[in-house]
PDB file of C-alpha atoms and ligand atoms in Angstrom:
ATOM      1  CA  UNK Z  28     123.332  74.265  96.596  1.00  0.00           C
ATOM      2  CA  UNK Z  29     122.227  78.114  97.378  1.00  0.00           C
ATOM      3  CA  UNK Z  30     120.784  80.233  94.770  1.00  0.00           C
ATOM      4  CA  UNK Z  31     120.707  84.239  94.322  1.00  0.00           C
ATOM      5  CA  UNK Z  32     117.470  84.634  92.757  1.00  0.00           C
ATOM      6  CA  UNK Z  33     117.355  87.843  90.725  1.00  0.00           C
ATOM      7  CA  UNK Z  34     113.781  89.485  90.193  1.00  0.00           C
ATOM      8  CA  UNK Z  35     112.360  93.172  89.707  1.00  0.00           C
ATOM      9  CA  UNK Z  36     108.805  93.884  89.618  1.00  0.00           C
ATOM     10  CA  UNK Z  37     108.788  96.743  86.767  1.00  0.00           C
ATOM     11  CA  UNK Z  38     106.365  98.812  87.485  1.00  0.00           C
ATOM     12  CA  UNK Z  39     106.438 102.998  86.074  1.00  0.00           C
ATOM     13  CA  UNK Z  40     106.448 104.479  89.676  1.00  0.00           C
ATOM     14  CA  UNK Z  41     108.404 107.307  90.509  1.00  0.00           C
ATOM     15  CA  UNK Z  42     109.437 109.283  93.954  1.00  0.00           C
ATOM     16  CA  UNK Z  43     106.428 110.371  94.319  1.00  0.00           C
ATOM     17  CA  UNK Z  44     106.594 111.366  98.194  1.00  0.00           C
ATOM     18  CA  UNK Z  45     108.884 114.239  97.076  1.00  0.00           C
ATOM     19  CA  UNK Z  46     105.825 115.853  95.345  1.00  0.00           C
ATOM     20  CA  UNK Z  47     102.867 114.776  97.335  1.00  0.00           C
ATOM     21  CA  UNK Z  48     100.825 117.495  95.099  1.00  0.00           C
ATOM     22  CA  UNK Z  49     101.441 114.796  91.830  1.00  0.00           C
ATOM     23  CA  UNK Z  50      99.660 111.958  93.714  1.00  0.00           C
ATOM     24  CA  UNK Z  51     100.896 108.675  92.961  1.00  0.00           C
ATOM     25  CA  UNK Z  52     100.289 106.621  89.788  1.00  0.00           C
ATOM     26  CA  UNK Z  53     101.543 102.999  88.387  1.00  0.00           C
ATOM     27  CA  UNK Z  54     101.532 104.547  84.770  1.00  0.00           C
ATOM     28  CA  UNK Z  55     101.800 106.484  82.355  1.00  0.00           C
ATOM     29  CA  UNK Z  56     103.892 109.972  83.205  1.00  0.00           C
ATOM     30  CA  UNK Z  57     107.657 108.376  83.258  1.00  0.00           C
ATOM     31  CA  UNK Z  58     107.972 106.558  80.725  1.00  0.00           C
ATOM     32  CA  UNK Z  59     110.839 107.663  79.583  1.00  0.00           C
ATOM     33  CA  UNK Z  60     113.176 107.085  83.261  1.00  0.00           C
ATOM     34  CA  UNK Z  61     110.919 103.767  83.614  1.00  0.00           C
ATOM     35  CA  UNK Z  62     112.709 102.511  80.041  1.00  0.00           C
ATOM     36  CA  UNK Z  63     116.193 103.675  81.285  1.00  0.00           C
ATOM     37  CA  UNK Z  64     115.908 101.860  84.426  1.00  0.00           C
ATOM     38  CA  UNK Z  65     114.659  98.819  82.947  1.00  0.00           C
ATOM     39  CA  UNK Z  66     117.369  99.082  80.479  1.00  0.00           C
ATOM     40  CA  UNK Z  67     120.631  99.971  83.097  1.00  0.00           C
ATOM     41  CA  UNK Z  68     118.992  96.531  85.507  1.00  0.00           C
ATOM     42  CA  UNK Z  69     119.728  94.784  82.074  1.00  0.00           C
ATOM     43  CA  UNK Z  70     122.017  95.472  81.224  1.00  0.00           C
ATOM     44  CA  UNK Z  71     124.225  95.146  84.530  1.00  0.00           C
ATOM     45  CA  UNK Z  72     122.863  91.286  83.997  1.00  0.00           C
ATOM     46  CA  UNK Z  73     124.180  91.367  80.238  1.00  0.00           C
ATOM     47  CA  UNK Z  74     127.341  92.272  81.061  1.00  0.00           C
ATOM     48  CA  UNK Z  75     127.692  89.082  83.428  1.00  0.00           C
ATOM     49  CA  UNK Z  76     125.243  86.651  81.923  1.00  0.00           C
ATOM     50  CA  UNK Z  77     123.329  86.517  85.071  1.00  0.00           C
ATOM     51  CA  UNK Z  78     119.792  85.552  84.437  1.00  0.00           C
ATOM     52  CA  UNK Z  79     116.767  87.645  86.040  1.00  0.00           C
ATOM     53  CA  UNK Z  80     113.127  87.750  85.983  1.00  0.00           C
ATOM     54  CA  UNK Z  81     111.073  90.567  85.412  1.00  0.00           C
ATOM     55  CA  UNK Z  82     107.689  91.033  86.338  1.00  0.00           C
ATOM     56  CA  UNK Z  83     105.657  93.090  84.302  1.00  0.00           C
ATOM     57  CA  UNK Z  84     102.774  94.738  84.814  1.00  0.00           C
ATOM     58  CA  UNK Z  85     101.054  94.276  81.718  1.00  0.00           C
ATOM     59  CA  UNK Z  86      99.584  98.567  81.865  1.00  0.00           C
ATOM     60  CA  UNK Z  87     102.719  99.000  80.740  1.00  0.00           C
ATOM     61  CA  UNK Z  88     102.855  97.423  77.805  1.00  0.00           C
ATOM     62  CA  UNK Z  89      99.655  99.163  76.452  1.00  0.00           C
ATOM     63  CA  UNK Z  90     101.739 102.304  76.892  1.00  0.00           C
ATOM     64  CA  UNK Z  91     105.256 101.225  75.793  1.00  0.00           C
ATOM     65  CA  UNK Z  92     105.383  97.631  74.742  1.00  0.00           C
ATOM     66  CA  UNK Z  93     107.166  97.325  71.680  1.00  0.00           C
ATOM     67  CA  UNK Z  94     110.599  99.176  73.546  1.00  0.00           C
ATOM     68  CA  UNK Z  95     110.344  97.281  76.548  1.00  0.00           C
ATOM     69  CA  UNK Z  96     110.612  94.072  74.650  1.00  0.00           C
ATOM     70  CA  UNK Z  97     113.262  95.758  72.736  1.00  0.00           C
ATOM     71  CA  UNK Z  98     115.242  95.820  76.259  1.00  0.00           C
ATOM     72  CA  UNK Z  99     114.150  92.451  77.782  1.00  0.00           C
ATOM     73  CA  UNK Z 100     113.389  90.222  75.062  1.00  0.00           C
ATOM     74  CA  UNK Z 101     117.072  88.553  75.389  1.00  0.00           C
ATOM     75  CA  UNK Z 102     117.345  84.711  76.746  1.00  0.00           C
ATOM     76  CA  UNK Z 103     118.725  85.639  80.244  1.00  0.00           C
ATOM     77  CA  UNK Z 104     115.517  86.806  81.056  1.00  0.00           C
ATOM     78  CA  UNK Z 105     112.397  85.255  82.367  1.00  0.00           C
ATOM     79  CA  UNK Z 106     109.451  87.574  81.650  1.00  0.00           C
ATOM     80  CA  UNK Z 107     106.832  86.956  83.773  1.00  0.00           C
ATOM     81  CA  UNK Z 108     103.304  88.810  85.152  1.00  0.00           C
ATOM     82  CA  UNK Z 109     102.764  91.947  87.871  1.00  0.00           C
ATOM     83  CA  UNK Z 110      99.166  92.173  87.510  1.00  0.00           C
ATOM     84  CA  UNK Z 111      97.581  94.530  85.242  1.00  0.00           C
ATOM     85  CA  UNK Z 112      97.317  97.617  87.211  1.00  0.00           C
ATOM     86  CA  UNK Z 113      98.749  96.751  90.196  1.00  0.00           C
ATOM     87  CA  UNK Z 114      96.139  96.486  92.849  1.00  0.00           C
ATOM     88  CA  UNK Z 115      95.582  94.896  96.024  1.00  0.00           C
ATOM     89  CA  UNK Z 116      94.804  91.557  94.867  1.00  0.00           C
ATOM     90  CA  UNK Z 117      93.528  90.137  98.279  1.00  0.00           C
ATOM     91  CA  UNK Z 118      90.857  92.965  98.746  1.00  0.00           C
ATOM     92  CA  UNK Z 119      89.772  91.674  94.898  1.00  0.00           C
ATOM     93  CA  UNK Z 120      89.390  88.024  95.979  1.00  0.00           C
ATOM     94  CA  UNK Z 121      85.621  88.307  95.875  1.00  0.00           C
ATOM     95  CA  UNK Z 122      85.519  89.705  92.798  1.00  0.00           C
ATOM     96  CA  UNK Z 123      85.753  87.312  89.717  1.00  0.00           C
ATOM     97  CA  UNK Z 124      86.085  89.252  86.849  1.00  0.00           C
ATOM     98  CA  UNK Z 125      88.612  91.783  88.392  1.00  0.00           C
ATOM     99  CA  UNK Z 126      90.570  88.978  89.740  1.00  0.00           C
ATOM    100  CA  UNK Z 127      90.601  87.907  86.231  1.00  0.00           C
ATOM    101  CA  UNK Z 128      91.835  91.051  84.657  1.00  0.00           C
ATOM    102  CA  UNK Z 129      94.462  91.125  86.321  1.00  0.00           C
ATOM    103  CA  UNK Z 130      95.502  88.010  86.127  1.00  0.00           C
ATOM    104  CA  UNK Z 131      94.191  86.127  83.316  1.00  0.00           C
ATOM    105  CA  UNK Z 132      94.150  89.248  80.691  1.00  0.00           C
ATOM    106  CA  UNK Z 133      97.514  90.512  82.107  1.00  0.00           C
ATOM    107  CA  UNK Z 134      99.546  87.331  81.360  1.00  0.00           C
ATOM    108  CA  UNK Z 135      97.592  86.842  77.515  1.00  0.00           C
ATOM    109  CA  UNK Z 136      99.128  90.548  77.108  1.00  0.00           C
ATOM    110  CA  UNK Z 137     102.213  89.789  78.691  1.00  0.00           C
ATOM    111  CA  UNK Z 138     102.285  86.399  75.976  1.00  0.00           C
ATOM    112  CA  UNK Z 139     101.591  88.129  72.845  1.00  0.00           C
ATOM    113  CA  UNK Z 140     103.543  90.778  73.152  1.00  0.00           C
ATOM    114  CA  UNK Z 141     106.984  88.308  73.892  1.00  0.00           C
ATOM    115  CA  UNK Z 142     105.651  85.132  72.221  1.00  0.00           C
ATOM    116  CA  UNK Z 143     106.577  83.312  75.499  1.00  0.00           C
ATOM    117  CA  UNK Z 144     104.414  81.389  78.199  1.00  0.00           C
ATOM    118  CA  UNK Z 145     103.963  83.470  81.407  1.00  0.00           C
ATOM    119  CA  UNK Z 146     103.794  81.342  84.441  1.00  0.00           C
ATOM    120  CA  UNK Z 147     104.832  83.471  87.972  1.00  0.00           C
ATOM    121  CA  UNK Z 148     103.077  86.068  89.227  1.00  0.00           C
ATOM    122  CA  UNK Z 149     104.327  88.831  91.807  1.00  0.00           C
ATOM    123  CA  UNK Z 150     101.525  89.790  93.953  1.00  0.00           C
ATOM    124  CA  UNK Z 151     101.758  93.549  94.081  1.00  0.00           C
ATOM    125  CA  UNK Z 152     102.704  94.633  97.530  1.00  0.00           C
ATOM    126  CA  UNK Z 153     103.657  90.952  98.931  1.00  0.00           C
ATOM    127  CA  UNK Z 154     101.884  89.761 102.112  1.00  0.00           C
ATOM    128  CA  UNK Z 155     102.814  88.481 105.476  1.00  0.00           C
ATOM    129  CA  UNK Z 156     101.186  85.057 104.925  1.00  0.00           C
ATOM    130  CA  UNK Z 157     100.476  85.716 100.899  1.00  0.00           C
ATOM    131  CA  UNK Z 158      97.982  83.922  99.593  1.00  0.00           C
ATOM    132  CA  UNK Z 159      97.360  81.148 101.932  1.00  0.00           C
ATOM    133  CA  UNK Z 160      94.131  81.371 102.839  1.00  0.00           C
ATOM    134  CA  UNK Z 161      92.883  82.645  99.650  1.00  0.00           C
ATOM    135  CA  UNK Z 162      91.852  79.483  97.678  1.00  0.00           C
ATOM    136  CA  UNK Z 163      89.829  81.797  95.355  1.00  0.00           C
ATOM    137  CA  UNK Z 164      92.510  83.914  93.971  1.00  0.00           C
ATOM    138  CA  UNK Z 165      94.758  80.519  94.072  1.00  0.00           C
ATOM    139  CA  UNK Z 166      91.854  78.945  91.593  1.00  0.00           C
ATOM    140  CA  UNK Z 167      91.601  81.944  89.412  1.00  0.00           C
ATOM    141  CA  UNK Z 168      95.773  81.621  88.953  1.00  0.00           C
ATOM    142  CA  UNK Z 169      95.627  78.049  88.849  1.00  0.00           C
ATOM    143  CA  UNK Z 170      93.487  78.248  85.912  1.00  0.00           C
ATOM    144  CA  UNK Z 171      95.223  80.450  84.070  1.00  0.00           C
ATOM    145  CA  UNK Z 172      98.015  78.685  84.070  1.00  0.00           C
ATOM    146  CA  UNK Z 173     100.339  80.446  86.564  1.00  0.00           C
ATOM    147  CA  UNK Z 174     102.188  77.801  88.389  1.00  0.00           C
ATOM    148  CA  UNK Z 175     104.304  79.631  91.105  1.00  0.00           C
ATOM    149  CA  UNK Z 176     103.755  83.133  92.569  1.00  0.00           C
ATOM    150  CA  UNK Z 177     105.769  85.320  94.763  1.00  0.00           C
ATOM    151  CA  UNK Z 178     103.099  86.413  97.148  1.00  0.00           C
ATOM    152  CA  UNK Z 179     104.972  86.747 100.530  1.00  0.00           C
ATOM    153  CA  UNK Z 180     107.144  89.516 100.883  1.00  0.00           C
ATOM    154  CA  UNK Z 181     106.435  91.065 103.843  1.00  0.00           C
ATOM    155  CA  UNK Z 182     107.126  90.726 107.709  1.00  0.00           C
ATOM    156  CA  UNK Z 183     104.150  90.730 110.750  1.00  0.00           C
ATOM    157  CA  UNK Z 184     101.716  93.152 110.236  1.00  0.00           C
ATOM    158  CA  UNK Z 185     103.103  94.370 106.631  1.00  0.00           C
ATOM    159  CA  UNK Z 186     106.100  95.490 107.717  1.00  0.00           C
ATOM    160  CA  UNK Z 187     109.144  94.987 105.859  1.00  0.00           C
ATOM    161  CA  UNK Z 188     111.776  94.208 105.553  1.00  0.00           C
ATOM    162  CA  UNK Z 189     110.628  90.175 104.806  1.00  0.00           C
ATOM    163  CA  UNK Z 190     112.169  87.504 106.663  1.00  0.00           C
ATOM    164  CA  UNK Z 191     114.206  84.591 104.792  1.00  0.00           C
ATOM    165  CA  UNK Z 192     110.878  82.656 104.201  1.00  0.00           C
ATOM    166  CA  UNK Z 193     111.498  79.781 102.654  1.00  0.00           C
ATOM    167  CA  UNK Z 194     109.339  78.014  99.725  1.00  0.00           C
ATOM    168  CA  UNK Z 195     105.657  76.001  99.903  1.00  0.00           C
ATOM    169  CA  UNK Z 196     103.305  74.263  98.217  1.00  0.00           C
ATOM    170  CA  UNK Z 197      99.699  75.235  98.368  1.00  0.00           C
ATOM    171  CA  UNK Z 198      98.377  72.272  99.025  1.00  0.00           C
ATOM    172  CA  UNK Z 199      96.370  73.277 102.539  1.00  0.00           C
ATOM    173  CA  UNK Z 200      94.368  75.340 100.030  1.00  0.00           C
ATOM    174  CA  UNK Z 201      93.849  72.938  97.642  1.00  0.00           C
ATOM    175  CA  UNK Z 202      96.570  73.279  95.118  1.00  0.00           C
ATOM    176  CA  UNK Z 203      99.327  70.988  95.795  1.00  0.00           C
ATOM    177  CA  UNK Z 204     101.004  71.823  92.549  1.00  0.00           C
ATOM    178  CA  UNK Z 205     101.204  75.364  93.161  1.00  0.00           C
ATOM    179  CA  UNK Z 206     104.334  76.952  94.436  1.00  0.00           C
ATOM    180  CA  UNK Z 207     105.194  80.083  96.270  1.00  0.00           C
ATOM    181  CA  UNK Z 208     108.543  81.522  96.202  1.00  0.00           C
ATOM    182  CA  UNK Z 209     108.860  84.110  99.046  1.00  0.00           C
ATOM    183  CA  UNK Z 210     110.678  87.111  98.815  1.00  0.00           C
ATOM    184  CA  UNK Z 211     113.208  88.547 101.042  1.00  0.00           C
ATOM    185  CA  UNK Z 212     114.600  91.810 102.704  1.00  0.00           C
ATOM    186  CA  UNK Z 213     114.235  95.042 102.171  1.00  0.00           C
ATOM    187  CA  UNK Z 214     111.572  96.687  99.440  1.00  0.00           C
ATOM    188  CA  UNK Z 215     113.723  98.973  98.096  1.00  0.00           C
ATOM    189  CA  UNK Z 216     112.187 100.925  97.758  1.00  0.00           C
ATOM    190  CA  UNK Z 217     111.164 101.247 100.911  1.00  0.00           C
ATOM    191  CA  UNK Z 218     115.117 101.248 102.134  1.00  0.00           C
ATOM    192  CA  UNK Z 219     115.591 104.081 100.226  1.00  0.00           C
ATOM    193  CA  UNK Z 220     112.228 106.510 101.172  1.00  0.00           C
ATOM    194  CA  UNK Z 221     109.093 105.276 100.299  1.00  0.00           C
ATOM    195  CA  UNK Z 222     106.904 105.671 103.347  1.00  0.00           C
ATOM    196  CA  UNK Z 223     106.821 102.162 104.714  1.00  0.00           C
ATOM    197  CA  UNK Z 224     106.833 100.729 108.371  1.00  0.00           C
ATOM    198  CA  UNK Z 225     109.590  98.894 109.163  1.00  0.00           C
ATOM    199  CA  UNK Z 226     109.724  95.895 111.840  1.00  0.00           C
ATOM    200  CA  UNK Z 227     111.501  96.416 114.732  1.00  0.00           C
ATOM    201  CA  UNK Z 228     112.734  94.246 116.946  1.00  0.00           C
ATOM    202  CA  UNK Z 229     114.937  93.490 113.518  1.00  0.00           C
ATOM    203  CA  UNK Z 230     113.596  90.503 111.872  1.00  0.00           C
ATOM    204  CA  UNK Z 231     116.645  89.819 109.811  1.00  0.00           C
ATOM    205  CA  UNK Z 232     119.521  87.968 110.987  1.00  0.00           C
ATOM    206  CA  UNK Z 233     121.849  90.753 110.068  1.00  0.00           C
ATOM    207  CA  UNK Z 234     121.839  94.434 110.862  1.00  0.00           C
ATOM    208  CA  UNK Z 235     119.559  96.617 109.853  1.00  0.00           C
ATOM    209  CA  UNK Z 236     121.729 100.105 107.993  1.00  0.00           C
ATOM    210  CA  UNK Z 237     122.349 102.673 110.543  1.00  0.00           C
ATOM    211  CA  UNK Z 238     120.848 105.402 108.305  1.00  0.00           C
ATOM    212  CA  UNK Z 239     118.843 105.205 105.060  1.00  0.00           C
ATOM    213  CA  UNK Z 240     121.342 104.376 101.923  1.00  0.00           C
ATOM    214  CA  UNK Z 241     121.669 107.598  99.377  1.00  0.00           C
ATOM    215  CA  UNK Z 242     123.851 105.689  96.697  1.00  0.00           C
ATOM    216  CA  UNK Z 243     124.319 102.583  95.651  1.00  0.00           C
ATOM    217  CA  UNK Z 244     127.233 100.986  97.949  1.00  0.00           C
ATOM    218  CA  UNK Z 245     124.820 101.210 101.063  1.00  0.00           C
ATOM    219  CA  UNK Z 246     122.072  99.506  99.323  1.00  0.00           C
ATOM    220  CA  UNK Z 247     124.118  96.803  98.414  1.00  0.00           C
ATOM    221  CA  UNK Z 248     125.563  96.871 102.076  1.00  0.00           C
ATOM    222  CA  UNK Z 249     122.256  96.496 103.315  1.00  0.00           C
ATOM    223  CA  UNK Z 250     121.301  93.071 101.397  1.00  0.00           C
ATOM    224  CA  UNK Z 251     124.823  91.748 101.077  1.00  0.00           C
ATOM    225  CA  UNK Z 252     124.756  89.977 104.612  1.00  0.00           C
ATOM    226  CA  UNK Z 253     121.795  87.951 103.109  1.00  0.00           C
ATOM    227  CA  UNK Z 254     124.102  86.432 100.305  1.00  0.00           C
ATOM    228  CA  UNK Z 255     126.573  85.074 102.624  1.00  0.00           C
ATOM    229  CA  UNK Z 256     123.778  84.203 105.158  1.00  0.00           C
ATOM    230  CA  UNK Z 257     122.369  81.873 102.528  1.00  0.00           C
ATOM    231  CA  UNK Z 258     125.625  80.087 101.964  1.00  0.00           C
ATOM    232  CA  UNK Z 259     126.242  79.869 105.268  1.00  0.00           C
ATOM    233  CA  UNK Z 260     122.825  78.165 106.743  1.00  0.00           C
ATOM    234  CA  UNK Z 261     122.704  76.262 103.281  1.00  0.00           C
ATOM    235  CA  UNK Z 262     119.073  77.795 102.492  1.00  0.00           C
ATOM    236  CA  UNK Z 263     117.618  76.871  99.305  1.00  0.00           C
ATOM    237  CA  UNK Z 264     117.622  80.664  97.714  1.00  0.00           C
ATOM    238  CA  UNK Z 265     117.938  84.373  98.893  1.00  0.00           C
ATOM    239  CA  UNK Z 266     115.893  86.683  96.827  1.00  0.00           C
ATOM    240  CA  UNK Z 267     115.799  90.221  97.302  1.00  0.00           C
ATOM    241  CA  UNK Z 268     113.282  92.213  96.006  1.00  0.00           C
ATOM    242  CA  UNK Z 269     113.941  95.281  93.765  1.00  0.00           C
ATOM    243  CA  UNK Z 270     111.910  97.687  91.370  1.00  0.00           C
ATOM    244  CA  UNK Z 271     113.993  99.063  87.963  1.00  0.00           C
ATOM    245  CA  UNK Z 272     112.285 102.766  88.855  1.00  0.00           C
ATOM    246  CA  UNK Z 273     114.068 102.949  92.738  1.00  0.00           C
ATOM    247  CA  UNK Z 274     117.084 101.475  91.407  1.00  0.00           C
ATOM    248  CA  UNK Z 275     117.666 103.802  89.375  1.00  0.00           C
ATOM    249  CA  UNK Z 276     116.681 106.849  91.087  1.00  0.00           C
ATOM    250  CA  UNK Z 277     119.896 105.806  93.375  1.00  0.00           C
ATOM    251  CA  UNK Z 278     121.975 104.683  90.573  1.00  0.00           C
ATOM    252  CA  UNK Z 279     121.658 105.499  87.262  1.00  0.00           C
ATOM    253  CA  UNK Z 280     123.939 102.727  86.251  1.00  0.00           C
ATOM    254  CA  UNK Z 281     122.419  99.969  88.640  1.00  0.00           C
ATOM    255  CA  UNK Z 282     125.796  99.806  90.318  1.00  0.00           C
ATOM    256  CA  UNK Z 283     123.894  98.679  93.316  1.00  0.00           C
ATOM    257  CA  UNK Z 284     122.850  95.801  91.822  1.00  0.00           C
ATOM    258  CA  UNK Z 285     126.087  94.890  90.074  1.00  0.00           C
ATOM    259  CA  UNK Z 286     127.571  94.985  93.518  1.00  0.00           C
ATOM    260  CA  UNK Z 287     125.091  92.062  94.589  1.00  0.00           C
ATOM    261  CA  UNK Z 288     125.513  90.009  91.015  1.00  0.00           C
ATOM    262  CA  UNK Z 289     129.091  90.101  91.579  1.00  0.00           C
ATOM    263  CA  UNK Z 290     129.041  89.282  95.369  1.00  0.00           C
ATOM    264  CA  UNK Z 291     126.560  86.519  94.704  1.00  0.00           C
ATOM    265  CA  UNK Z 292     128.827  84.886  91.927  1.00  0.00           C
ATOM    266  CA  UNK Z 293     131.281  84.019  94.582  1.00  0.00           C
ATOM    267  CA  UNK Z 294     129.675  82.642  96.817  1.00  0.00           C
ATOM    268  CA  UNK Z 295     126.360  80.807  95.321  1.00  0.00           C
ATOM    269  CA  UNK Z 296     124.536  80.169  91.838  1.00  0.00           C
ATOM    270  CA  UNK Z 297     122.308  83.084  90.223  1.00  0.00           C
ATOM    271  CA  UNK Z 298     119.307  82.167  88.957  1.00  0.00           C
ATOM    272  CA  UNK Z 299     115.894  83.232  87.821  1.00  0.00           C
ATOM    273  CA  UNK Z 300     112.356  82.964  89.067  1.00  0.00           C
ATOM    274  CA  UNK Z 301     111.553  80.064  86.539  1.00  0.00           C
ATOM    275  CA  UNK Z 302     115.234  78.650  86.933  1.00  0.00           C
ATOM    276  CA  UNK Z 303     114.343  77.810  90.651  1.00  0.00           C
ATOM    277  CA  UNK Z 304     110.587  77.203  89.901  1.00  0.00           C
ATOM    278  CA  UNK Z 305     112.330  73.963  87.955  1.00  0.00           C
ATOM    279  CA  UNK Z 306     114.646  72.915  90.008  1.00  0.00           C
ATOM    280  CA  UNK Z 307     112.150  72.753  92.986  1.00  0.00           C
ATOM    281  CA  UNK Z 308     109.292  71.209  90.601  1.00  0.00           C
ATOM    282  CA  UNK Z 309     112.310  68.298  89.732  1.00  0.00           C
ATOM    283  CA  UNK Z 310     113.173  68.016  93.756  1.00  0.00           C
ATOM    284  CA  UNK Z 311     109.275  69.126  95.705  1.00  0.00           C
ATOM    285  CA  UNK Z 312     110.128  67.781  98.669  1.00  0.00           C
ATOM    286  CA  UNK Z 313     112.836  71.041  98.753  1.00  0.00           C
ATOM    287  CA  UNK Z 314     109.579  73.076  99.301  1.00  0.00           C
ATOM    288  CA  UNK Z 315     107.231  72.437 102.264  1.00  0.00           C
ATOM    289  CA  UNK Z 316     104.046  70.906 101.819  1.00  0.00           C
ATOM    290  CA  UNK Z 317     102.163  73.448 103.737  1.00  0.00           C
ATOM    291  CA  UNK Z 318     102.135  77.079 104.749  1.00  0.00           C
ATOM    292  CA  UNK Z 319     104.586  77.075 107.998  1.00  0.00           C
ATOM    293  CA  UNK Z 320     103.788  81.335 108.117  1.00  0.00           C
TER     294      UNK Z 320
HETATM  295 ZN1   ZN T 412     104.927  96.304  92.488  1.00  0.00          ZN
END
């Protein structure tokens, strides 16, 4: 069985290469456009009762809480943790009480403010080799109570787009029972003109788009292959990654990703974050014991 795994890190960003003067900022000046892309990725899943995670980072919810649980507090979605403020979490892995700020203070306001338990974490950023080789920021998760985390996403040297990476335990750095869940493809956005270095040789078994997508049918063209890739070679999941802010500065009606939900549905199984956290926890041996990256 192959899974689409749906999941946005949501996150108030904004083009902000258009207007280098503006600088760049996680929070707080877009509130409203972050709400309305939030709101059109949901409702695109609504409409086909495809389930979806969203990772939150938690700044956000100091600034706009009550209406983005308005949007996402619905049973198709798994709400899960971004960080606080969205930094480099590797360059904080000396530095306890940052590291748990992020993490550990993130999550509690992520919990209160849904009434749910918070277990997967999206490093900002994703790394080549995530966080295998960082034991500390593995203990600091551990012990808050994250038990999977989506900290690859990226090719060699940071590049993107990520390669089909396939799941691991951390048990080389000392937490067998700790899962990560690469992610896959194209940032979007990246794709669609965030400054970002991009691999080449291409490091995806499919073609890279002959010129950067402007509208929502070549973003979906450029992660489709991926889909039927998955079903092909029998892999365990394909999960692309996606922010609600770039989707919907292509599309204001996420048509981009509706184009994915319903190519997916044809071919393999959608599911969440935490949907294929449990079905790997019930089956480990699915995920390698050890970091193969
Ligand atoms: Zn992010």
């Amino acid at each position: 069985m192959s899974y689409y795994v749906a999941a946005y890190d949501t996150e108030a960003v904004y083009p902000w290469w258009e207007n280098p003067e503006d600088g760049f900022s996680y929070t707080p000046e877009y509130i409203t456009e972050f709400l309305a892309g939030v709101r059109a990725v949901a409702e695109v899943h609504m409409q086909r009762a495809a389930p979806a995670s969203f990772f939150l980072v938690a700044k956000m919810l100091e600034l706009t809480g009550p209406a983005l649980r308005a949007i996402l507090d619905h049973p198709l979605f798994d709400i899960q943790c971004h960080t606080f403020t969205h930094p480099n979490l590797i360059a904080l892995a000396d530095d306890k009480a940052a590291l748990t700020y992020e993490l550990n203070d993130a999550k509690k306001l992520i919990e209160d403010t849904f009434g749910r338990a918070v277990t997967g974490l999206t490093a900002p950023g994703g790394y080549t080799r995530g966080f295998a080789g960082h034991p500390r920021i593995l203990e600091v998760m551990w012990e808050a109570g994250y038990r999977y985390v989506r900290s690859v996403g990226k090719g060699p040297n940071g590049t993107v787009p990520a390669p089909l990476n396939q799941p691991f335990w951390y048990t080389q750095d000392g937490f067998p029972e700790l899962l990560e869940t690469p992610s896959h493809a194209w940032h979007d956005n990246i794709l669609t003109g965030q400054p970002g270095s991009a691999h080449w040789p291409p490091i995806l078994p499919w073609r890279y788009p002959a010129a950067m997508p402007d509208d929502a049918q070549g973003v979906y063209e450029a992660y489709a292959p991926g889909i039927d890739y998955c079903a092909e070679q029998g892999l365990l999941y394909y999960l692309p990654i996606f922010h609600p802010w770039s989707i919907y500065r292509i599309d204001q009606q996420a048509a981009q990703i509706a184009l994915l939900l319903d190519h997916a549905g044809q071919k393999i199984e959608l599911a969440s974050c935490n949907q294929i956290y449990h079905y790997i926890l019930a089956r480990p041996t699915l995920a390698s014991g050890e970091s193969l990256l």
